[in-house]
mmCIF file of C-alpha atoms and ligand atoms in Angstrom:
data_model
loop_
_atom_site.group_PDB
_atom_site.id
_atom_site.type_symbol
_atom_site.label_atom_id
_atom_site.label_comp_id
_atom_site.label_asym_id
_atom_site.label_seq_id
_atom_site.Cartn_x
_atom_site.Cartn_y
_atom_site.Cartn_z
ATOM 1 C CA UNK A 19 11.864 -24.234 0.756
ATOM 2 C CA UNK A 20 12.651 -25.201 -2.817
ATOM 3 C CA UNK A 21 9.807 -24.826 -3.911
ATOM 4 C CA UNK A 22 9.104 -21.359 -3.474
ATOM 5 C CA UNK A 23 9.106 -18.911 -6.421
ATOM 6 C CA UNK A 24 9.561 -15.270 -7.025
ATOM 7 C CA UNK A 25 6.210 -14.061 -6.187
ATOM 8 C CA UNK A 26 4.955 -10.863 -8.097
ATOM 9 C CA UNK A 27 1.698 -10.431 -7.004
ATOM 10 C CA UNK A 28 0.097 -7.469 -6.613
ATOM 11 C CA UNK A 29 -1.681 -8.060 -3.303
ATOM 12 C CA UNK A 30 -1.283 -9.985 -1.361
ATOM 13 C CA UNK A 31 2.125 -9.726 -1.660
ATOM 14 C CA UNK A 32 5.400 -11.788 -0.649
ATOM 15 C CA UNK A 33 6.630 -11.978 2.412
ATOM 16 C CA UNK A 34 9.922 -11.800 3.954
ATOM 17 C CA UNK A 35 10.658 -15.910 4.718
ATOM 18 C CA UNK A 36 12.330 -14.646 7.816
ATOM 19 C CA UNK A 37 8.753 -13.359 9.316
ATOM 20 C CA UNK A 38 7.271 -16.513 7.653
ATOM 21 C CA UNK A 39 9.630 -18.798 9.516
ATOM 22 C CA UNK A 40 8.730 -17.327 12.927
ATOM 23 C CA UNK A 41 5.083 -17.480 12.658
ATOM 24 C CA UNK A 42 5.395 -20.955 11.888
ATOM 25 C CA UNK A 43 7.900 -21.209 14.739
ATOM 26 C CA UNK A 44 5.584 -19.131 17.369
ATOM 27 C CA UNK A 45 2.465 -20.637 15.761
ATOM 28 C CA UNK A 46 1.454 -23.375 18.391
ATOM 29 C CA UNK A 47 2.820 -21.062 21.885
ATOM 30 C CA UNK A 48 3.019 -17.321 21.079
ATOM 31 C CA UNK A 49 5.955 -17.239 23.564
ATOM 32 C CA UNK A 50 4.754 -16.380 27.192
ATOM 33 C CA UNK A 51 1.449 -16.746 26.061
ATOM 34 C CA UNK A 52 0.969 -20.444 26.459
ATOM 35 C CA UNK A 53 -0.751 -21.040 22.964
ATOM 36 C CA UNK A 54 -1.398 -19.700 19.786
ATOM 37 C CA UNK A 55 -1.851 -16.032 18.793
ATOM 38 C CA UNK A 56 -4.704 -17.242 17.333
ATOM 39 C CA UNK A 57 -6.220 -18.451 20.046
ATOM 40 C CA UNK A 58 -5.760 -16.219 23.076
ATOM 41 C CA UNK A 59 -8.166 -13.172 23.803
ATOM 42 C CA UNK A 60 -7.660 -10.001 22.069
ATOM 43 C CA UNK A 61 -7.840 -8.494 25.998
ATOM 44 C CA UNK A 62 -5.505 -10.542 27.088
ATOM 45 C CA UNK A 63 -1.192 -9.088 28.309
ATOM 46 C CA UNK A 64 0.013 -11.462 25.704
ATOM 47 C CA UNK A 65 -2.048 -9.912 23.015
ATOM 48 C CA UNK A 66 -1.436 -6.309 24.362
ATOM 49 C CA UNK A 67 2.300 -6.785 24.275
ATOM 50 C CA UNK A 68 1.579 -7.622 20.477
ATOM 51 C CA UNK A 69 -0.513 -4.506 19.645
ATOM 52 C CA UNK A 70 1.927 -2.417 21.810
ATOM 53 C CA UNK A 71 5.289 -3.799 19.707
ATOM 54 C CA UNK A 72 3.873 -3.519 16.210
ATOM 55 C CA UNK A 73 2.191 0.695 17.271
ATOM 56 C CA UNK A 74 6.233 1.211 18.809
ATOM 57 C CA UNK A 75 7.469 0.072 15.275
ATOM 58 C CA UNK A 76 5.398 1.916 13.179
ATOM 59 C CA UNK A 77 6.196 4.895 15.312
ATOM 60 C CA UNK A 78 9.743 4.243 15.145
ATOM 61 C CA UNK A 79 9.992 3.791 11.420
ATOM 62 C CA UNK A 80 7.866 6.232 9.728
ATOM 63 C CA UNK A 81 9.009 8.392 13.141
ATOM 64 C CA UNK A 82 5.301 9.421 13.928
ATOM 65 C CA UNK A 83 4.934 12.916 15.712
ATOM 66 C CA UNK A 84 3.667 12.875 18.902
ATOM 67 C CA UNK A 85 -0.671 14.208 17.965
ATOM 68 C CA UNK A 86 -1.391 10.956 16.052
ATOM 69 C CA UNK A 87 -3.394 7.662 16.327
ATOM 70 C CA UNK A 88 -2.446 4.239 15.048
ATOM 71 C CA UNK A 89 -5.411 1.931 14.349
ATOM 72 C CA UNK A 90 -6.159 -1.256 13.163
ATOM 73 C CA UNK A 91 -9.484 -1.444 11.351
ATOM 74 C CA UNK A 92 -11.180 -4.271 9.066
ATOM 75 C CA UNK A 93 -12.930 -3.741 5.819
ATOM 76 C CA UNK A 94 -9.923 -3.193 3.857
ATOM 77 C CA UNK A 95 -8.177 -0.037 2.629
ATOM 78 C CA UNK A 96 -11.829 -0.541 0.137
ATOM 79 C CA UNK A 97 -13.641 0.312 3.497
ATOM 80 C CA UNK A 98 -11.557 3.925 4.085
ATOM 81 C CA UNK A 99 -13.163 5.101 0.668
ATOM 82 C CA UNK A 100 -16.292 4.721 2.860
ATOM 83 C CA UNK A 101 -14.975 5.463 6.323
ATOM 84 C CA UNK A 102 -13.286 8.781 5.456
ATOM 85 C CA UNK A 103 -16.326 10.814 4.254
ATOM 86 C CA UNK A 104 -18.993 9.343 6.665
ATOM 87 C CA UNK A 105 -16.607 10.898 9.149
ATOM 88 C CA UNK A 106 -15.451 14.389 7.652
ATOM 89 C CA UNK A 107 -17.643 15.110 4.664
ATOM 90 C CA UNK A 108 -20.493 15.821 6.731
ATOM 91 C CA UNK A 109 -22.558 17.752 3.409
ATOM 92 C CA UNK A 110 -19.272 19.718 2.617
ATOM 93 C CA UNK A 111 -16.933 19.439 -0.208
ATOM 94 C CA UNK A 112 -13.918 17.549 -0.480
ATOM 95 C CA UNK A 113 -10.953 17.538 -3.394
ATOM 96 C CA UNK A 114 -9.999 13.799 -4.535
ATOM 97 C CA UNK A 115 -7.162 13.827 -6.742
ATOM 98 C CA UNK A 116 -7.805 10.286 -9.411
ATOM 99 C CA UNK A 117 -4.047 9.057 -10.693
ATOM 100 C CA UNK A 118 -5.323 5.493 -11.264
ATOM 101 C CA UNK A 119 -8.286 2.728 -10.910
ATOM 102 C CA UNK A 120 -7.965 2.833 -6.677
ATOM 103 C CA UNK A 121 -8.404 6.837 -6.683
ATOM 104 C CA UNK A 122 -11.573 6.420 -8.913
ATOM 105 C CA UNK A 123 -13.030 4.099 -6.768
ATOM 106 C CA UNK A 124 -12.845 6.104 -4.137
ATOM 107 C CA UNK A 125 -14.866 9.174 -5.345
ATOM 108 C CA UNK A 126 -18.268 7.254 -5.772
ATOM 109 C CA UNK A 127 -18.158 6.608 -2.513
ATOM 110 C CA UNK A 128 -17.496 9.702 -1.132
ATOM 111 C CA UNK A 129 -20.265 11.294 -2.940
ATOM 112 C CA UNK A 130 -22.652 9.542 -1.105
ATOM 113 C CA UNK A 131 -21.721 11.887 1.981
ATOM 114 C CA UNK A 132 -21.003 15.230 0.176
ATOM 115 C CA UNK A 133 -19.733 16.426 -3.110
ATOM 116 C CA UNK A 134 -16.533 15.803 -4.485
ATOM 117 C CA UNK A 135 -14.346 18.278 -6.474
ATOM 118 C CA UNK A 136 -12.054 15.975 -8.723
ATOM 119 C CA UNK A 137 -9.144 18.183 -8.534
ATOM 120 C CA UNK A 138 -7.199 16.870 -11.533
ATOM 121 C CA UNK A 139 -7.881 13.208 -13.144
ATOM 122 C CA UNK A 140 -5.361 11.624 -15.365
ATOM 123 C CA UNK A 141 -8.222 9.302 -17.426
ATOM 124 C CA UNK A 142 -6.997 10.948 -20.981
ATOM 125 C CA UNK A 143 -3.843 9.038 -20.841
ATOM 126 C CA UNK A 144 -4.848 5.993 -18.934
ATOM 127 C CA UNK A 145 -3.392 7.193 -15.584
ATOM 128 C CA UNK A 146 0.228 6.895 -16.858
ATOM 129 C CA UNK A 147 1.448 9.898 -14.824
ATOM 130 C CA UNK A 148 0.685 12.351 -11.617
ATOM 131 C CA UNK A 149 0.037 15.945 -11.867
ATOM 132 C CA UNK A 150 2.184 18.492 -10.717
ATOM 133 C CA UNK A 151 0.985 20.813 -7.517
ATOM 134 C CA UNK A 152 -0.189 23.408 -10.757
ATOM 135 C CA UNK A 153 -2.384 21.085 -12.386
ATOM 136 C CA UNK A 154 -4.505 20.931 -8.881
ATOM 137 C CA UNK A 155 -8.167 22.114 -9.219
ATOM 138 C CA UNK A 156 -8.279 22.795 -5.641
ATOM 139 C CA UNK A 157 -11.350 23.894 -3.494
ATOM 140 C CA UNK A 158 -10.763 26.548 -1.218
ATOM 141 C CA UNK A 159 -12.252 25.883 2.628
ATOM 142 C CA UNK A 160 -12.560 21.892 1.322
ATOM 143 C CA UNK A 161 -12.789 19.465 3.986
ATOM 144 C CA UNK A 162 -10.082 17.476 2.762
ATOM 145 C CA UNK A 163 -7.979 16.254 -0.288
ATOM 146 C CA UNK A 164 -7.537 12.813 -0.920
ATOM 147 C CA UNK A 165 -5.047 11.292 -2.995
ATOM 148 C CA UNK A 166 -3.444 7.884 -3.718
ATOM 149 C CA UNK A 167 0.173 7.950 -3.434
ATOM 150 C CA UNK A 168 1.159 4.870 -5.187
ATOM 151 C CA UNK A 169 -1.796 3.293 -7.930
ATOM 152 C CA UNK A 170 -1.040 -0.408 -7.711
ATOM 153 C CA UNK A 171 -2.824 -1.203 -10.765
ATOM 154 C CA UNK A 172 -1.270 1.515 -13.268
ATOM 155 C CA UNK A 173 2.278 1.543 -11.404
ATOM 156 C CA UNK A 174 2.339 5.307 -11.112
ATOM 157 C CA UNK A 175 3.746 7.568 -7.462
ATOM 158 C CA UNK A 176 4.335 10.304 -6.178
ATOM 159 C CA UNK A 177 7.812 11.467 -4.917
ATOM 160 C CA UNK A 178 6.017 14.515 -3.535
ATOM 161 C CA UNK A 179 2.980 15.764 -1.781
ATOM 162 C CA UNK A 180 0.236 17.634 -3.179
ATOM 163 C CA UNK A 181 0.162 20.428 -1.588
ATOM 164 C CA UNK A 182 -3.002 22.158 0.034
ATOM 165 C CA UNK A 183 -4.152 23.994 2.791
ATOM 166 C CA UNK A 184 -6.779 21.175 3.489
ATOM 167 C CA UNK A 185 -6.249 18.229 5.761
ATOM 168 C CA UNK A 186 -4.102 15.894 3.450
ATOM 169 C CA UNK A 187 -5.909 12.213 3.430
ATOM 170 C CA UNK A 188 -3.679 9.304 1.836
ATOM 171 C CA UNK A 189 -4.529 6.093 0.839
ATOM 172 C CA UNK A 190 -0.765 4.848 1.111
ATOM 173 C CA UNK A 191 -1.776 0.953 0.635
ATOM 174 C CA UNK A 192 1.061 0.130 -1.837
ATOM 175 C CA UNK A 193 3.985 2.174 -0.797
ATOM 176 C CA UNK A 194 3.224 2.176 3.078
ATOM 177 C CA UNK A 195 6.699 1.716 4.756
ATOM 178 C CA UNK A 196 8.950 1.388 1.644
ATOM 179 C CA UNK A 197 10.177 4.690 1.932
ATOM 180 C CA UNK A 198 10.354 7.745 4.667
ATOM 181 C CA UNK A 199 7.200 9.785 5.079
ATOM 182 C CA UNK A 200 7.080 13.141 6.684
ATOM 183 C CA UNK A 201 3.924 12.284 8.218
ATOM 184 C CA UNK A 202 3.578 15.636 9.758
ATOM 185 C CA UNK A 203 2.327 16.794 6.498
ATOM 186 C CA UNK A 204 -0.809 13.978 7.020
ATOM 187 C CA UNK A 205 -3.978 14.397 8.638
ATOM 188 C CA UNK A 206 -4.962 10.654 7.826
ATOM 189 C CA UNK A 207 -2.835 7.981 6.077
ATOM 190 C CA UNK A 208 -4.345 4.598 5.774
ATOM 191 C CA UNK A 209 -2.575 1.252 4.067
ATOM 192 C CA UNK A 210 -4.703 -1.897 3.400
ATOM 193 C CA UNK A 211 -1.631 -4.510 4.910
ATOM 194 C CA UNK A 212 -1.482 -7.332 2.180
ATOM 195 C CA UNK A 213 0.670 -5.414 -0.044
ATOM 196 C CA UNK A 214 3.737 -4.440 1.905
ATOM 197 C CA UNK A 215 2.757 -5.386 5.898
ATOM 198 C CA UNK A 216 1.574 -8.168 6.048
ATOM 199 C CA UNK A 217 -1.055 -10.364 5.506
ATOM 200 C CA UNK A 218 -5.064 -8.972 4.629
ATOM 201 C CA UNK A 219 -7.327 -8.616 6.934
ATOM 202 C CA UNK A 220 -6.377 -5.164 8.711
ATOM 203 C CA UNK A 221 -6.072 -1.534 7.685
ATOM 204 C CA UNK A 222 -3.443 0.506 9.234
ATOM 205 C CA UNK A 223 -4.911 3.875 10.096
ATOM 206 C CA UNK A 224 -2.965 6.977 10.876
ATOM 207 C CA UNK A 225 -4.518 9.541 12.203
ATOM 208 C CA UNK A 226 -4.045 12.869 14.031
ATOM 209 C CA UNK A 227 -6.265 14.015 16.823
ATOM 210 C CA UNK A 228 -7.879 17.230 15.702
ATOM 211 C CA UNK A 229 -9.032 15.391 12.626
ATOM 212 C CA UNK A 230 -10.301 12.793 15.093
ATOM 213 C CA UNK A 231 -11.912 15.583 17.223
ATOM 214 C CA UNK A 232 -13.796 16.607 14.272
ATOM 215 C CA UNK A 233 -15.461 13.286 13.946
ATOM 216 C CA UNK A 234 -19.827 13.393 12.975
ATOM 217 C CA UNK A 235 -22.212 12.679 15.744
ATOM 218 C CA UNK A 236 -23.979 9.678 15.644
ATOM 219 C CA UNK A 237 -22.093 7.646 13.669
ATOM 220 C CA UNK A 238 -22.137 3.618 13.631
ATOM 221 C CA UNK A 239 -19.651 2.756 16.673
ATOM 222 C CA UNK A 240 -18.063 0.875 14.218
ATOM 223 C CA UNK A 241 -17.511 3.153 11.618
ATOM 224 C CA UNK A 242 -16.413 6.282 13.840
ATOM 225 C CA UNK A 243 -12.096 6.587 14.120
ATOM 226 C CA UNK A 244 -13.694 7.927 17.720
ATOM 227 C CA UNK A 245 -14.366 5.092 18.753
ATOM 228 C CA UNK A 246 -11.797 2.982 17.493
ATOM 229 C CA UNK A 247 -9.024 5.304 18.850
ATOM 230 C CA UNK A 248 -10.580 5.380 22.193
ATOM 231 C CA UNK A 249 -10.887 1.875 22.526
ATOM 232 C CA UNK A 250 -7.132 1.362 21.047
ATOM 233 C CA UNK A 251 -8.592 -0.656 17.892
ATOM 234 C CA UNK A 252 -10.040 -3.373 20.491
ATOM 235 C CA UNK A 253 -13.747 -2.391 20.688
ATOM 236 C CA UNK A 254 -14.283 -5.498 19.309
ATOM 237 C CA UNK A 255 -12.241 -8.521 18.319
ATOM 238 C CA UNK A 256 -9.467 -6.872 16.088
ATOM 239 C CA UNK A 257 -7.934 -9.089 13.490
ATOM 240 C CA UNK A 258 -5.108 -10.518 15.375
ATOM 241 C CA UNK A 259 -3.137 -12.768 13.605
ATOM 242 C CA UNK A 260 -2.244 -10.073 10.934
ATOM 243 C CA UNK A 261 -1.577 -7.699 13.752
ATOM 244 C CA UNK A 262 1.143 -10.355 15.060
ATOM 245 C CA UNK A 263 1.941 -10.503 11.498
ATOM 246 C CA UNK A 264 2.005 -6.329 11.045
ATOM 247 C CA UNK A 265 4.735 -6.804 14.332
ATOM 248 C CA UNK A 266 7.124 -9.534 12.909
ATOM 249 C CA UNK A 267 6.941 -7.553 9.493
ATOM 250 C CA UNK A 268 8.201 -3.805 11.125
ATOM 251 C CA UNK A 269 10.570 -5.939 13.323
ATOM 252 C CA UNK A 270 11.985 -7.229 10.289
ATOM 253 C CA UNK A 271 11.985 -3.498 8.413
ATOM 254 C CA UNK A 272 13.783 -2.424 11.520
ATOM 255 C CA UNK A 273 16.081 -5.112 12.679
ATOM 256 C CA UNK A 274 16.702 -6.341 9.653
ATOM 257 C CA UNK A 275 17.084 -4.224 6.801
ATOM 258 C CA UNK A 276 17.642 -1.119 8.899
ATOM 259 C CA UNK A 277 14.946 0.995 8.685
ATOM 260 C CA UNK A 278 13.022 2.926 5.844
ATOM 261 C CA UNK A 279 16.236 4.676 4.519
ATOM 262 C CA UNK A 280 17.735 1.885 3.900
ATOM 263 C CA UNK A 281 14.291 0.065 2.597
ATOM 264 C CA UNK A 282 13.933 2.762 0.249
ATOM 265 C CA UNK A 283 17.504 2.590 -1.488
ATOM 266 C CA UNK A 284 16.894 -1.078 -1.832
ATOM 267 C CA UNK A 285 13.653 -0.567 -3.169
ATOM 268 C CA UNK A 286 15.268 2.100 -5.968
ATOM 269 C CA UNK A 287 17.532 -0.328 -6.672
ATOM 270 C CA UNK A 288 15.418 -3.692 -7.521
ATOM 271 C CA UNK A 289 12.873 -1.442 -9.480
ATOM 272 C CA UNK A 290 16.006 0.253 -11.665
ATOM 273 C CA UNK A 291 17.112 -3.041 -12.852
ATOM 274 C CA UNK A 292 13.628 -3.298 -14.300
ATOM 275 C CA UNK A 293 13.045 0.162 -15.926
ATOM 276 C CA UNK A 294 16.789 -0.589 -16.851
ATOM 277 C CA UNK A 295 15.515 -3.304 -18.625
ATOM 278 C CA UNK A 296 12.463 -1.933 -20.281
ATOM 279 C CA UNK A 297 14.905 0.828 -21.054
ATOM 280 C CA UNK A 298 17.457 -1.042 -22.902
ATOM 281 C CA UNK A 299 15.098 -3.071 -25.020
ATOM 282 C CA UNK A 300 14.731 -0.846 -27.737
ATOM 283 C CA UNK A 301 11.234 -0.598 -27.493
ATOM 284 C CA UNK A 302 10.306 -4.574 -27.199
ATOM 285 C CA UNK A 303 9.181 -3.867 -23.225
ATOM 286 C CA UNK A 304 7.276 -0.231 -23.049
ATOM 287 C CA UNK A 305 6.752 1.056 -19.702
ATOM 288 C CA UNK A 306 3.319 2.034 -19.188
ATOM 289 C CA UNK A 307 3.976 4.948 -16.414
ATOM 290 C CA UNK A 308 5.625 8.606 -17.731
ATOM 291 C CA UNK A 309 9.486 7.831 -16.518
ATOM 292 C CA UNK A 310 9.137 10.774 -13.749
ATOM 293 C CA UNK A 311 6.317 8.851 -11.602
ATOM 294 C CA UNK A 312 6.967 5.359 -12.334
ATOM 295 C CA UNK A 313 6.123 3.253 -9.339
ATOM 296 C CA UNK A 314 8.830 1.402 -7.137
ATOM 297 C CA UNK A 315 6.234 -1.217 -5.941
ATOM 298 C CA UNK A 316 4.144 -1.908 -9.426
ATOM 299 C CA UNK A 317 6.492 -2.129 -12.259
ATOM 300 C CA UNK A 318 3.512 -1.977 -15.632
ATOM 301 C CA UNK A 319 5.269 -2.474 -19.250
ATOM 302 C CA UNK A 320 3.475 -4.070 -22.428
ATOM 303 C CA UNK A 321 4.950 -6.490 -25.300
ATOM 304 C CA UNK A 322 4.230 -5.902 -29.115
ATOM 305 C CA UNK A 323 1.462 -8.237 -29.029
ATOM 306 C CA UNK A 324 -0.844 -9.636 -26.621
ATOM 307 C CA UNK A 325 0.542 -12.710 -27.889
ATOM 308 C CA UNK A 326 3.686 -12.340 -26.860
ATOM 309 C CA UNK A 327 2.422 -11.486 -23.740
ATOM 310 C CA UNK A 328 0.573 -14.501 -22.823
ATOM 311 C CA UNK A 329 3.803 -16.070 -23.679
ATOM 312 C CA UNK A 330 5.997 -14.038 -21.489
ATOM 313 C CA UNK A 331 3.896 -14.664 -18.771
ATOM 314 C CA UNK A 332 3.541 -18.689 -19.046
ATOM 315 C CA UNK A 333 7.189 -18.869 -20.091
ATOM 316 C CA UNK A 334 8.248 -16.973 -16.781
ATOM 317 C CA UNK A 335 6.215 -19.176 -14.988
ATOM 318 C CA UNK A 336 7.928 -22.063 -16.512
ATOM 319 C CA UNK A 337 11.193 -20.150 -14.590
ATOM 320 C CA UNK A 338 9.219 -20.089 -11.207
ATOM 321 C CA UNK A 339 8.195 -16.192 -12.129
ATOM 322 C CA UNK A 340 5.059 -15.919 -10.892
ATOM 323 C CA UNK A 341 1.961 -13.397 -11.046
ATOM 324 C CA UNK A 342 2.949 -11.096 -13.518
ATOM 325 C CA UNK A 343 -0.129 -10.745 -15.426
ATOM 326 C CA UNK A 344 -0.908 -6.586 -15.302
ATOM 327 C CA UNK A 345 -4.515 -6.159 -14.178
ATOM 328 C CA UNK A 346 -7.198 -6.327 -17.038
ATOM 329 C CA UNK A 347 -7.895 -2.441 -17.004
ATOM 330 C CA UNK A 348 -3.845 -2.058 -18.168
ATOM 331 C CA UNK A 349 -3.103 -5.478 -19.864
ATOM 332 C CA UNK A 350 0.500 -6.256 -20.627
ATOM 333 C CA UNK A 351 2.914 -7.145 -17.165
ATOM 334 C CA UNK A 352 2.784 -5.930 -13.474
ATOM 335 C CA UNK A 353 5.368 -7.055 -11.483
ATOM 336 C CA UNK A 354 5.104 -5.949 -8.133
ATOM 337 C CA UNK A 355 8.339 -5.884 -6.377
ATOM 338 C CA UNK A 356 7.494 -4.690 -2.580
ATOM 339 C CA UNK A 357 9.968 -4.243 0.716
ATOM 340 C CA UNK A 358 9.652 -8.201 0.736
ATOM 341 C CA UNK A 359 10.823 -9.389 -2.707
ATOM 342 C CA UNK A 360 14.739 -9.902 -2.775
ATOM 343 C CA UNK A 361 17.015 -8.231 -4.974
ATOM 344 C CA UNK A 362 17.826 -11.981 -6.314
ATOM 345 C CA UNK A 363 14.056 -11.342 -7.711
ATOM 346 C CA UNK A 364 14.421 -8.465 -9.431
ATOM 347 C CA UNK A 365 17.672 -9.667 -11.177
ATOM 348 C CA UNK A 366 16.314 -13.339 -11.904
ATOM 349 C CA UNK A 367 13.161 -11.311 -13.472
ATOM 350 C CA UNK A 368 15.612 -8.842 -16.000
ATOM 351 C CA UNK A 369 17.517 -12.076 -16.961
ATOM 352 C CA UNK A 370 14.463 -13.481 -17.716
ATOM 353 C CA UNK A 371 13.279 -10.655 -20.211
ATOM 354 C CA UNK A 372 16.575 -10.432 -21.434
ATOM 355 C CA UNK A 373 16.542 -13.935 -22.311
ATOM 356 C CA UNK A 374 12.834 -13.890 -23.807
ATOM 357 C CA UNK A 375 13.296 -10.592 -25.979
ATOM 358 C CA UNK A 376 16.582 -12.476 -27.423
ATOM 359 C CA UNK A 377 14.324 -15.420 -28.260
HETATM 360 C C1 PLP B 426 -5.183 -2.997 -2.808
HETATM 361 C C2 PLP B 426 -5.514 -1.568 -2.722
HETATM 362 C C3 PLP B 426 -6.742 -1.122 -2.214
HETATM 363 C C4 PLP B 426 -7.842 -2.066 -1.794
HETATM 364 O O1 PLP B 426 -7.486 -2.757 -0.665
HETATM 365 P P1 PLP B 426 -8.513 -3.782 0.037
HETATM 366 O O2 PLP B 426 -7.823 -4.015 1.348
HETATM 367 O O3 PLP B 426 -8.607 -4.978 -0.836
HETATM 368 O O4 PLP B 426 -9.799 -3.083 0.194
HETATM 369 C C5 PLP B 426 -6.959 0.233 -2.140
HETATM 370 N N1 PLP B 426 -6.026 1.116 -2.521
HETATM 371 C C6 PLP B 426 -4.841 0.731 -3.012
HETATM 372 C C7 PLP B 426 -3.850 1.752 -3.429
HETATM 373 C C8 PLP B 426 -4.547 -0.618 -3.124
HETATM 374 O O5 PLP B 426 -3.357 -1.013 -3.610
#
């Protein structure tokens, strides 16, 4: 495995070698199954036993209330910006709350289905922070408010939930499972998988039953969370292999590292020896987020030139740093450090701009 580097991308992201190892272990005879996962029907006891395991683990670690759904859905988290107001708008009004590039391209879609009340927006300063509950525009009797609790591109979170008498909708894609969640304060939660559970190519939907009760008539089959629920995310052929993958991944979170306690403290930890660094650079690395909602996931600083930029990115590269060019909207660095990336990542990463600021 020599070869391997430190892995910063944004999505999809790194994966624990562990879970990696196994699938290439399990990948000719899913064991009892007789062959692969990837070629056995989605119908069959082998493939329930898989959709079963990884629903128990997501239960267990974000400890789901009884009153909620777990689905698997295709389309991406992208598809949810759809999905969620061609189910609930239905010509009513719903608050969207737009901390970063993933919020705002959710709205667009939405008002295709309703109107949207942008509750608060943080465009004047480039998304660099998240309004407090008192900033909130809120619309009394709205259908929903959606927010985006971690913006991947920007690097800013949320420690808190907005708070509302509306169902709360979250599009959780790049924090899902790195820290505990109270989901009870969730009507819907959805996470696109490639950035923290596993490979692309399903959606993780959460979602509790009166919300699914108030579903529109006639919708698509495929596009109604009806439909899906009832038929346990196997109306048709469900994306499989990530599923598997979505099981070995919340194995790992819980056998391994011990739940999302645990997961979270490690996650404080590798993204503190970062903002340490930025910190202690006197002003060669500036952070791009406000220092109370920097992300734990997408760590966003800039250099004093986009120069030196370019340079700090191929030089890291040189070092087997990879993908740590920030997204064009931001410029400057991203480096995404999700539940996957090691500690030994974050602290061969800080050595590294230690190294290239003394340069
Ligand atoms: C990556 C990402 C998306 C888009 O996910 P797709 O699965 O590519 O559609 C949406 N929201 C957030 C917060 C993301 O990080």
């Amino acid at each position: 495995m020599s070869e391997r580097v430190w892995n910063f991308s944004a999505g999809p992201g790194t994966l624990p070698l562990s879970v990696l190892k196994q699938a290439q272990e399990e990948l000719l005879c899913l064991p009892g199954a007789g062959a692969s996962v990837l070629e056995i029907s989605h119908r069959s006891k082998a493939f329930d036993a898989v959709l079963e395991e990884t629903q128990a683990n997501l239960r267990g670690l974000l400890e789901i209330p009884d009153g909620y759904r777990i689905l698997f859905l295709q389309g991406g988290a992208s598809m949810q910006f759809s999905m969620i107001p061609m189910n609930f708008l239905q010509g009513g009004i719903a608050d969207y709350i737009v901390t970063g590039s993933w919020g705002q391209k959710a709205v667009p879609e939405a008002r295709r289905e309703g109107l949207v009340n942008v509750a608060w927006d943080g465009k004047a300063t480039n998304y660099d922070c998240v309004p407090n509950n008192s900033d909130l525009s809120l619309t009394p009797g709205a259908r929903y408010l959606h927010f985006t609790s971690n913006e991947t591109i920007q690097g800013v979170e949320f420690n808190f939930e907005p708070e509302t008498t509306a169902p709360l909708v979250c599009d959780m894609s790049s924090n899902f499972l790195s820290r505990p969640v109270d989901v009870s304060k969730y009507a819907l939660i959805y996470a696109g998988a490639q950035k923290n559970a596993g490979p692309a190519g399903a959606t993780i939907v959460i979602i509790r039953d009166d919300l699914l009760k108030s579903v529109k008539e006639n919708l698509h089959t495929m596009l109604d969370y009806r439909v899906q629920a009832e038929n346990n995310s196997v109306y048709n052929t469900p994306p499989v292999f990530t599923i598997y993958m979505i099981m070995l991944v919340t194995r790992w979170l819980t056998t391994e590292i011990g739940g999302l306690q645990r997961m979270a403290e490690i996650n404080q930890a590798k993204a503190q020896i970062l903002y340490d660094a930025i910190g202690k650079s006197d002003g060669f690395y500036r952070g791009h987020a406000q220092l109370d909602c920097r992300s734990r996931m997408n760590v966003t600083w800039r250099l004093p030139s986009e120069e030196l930029e370019a340079e700090f990115i191929s030089a890291a590269k040189q070092e087997g740093l990879v993908e740590l060019k920030g997204h064009r909207s931001v410029g400057g660095i991203r480096a995404s450090i999700y539940n996957a990336m090691p500690m030994e990542g974050a602290v061969a990463l800080r050595d590294f701009m230690e190294a290239f600021r003394n340069r």
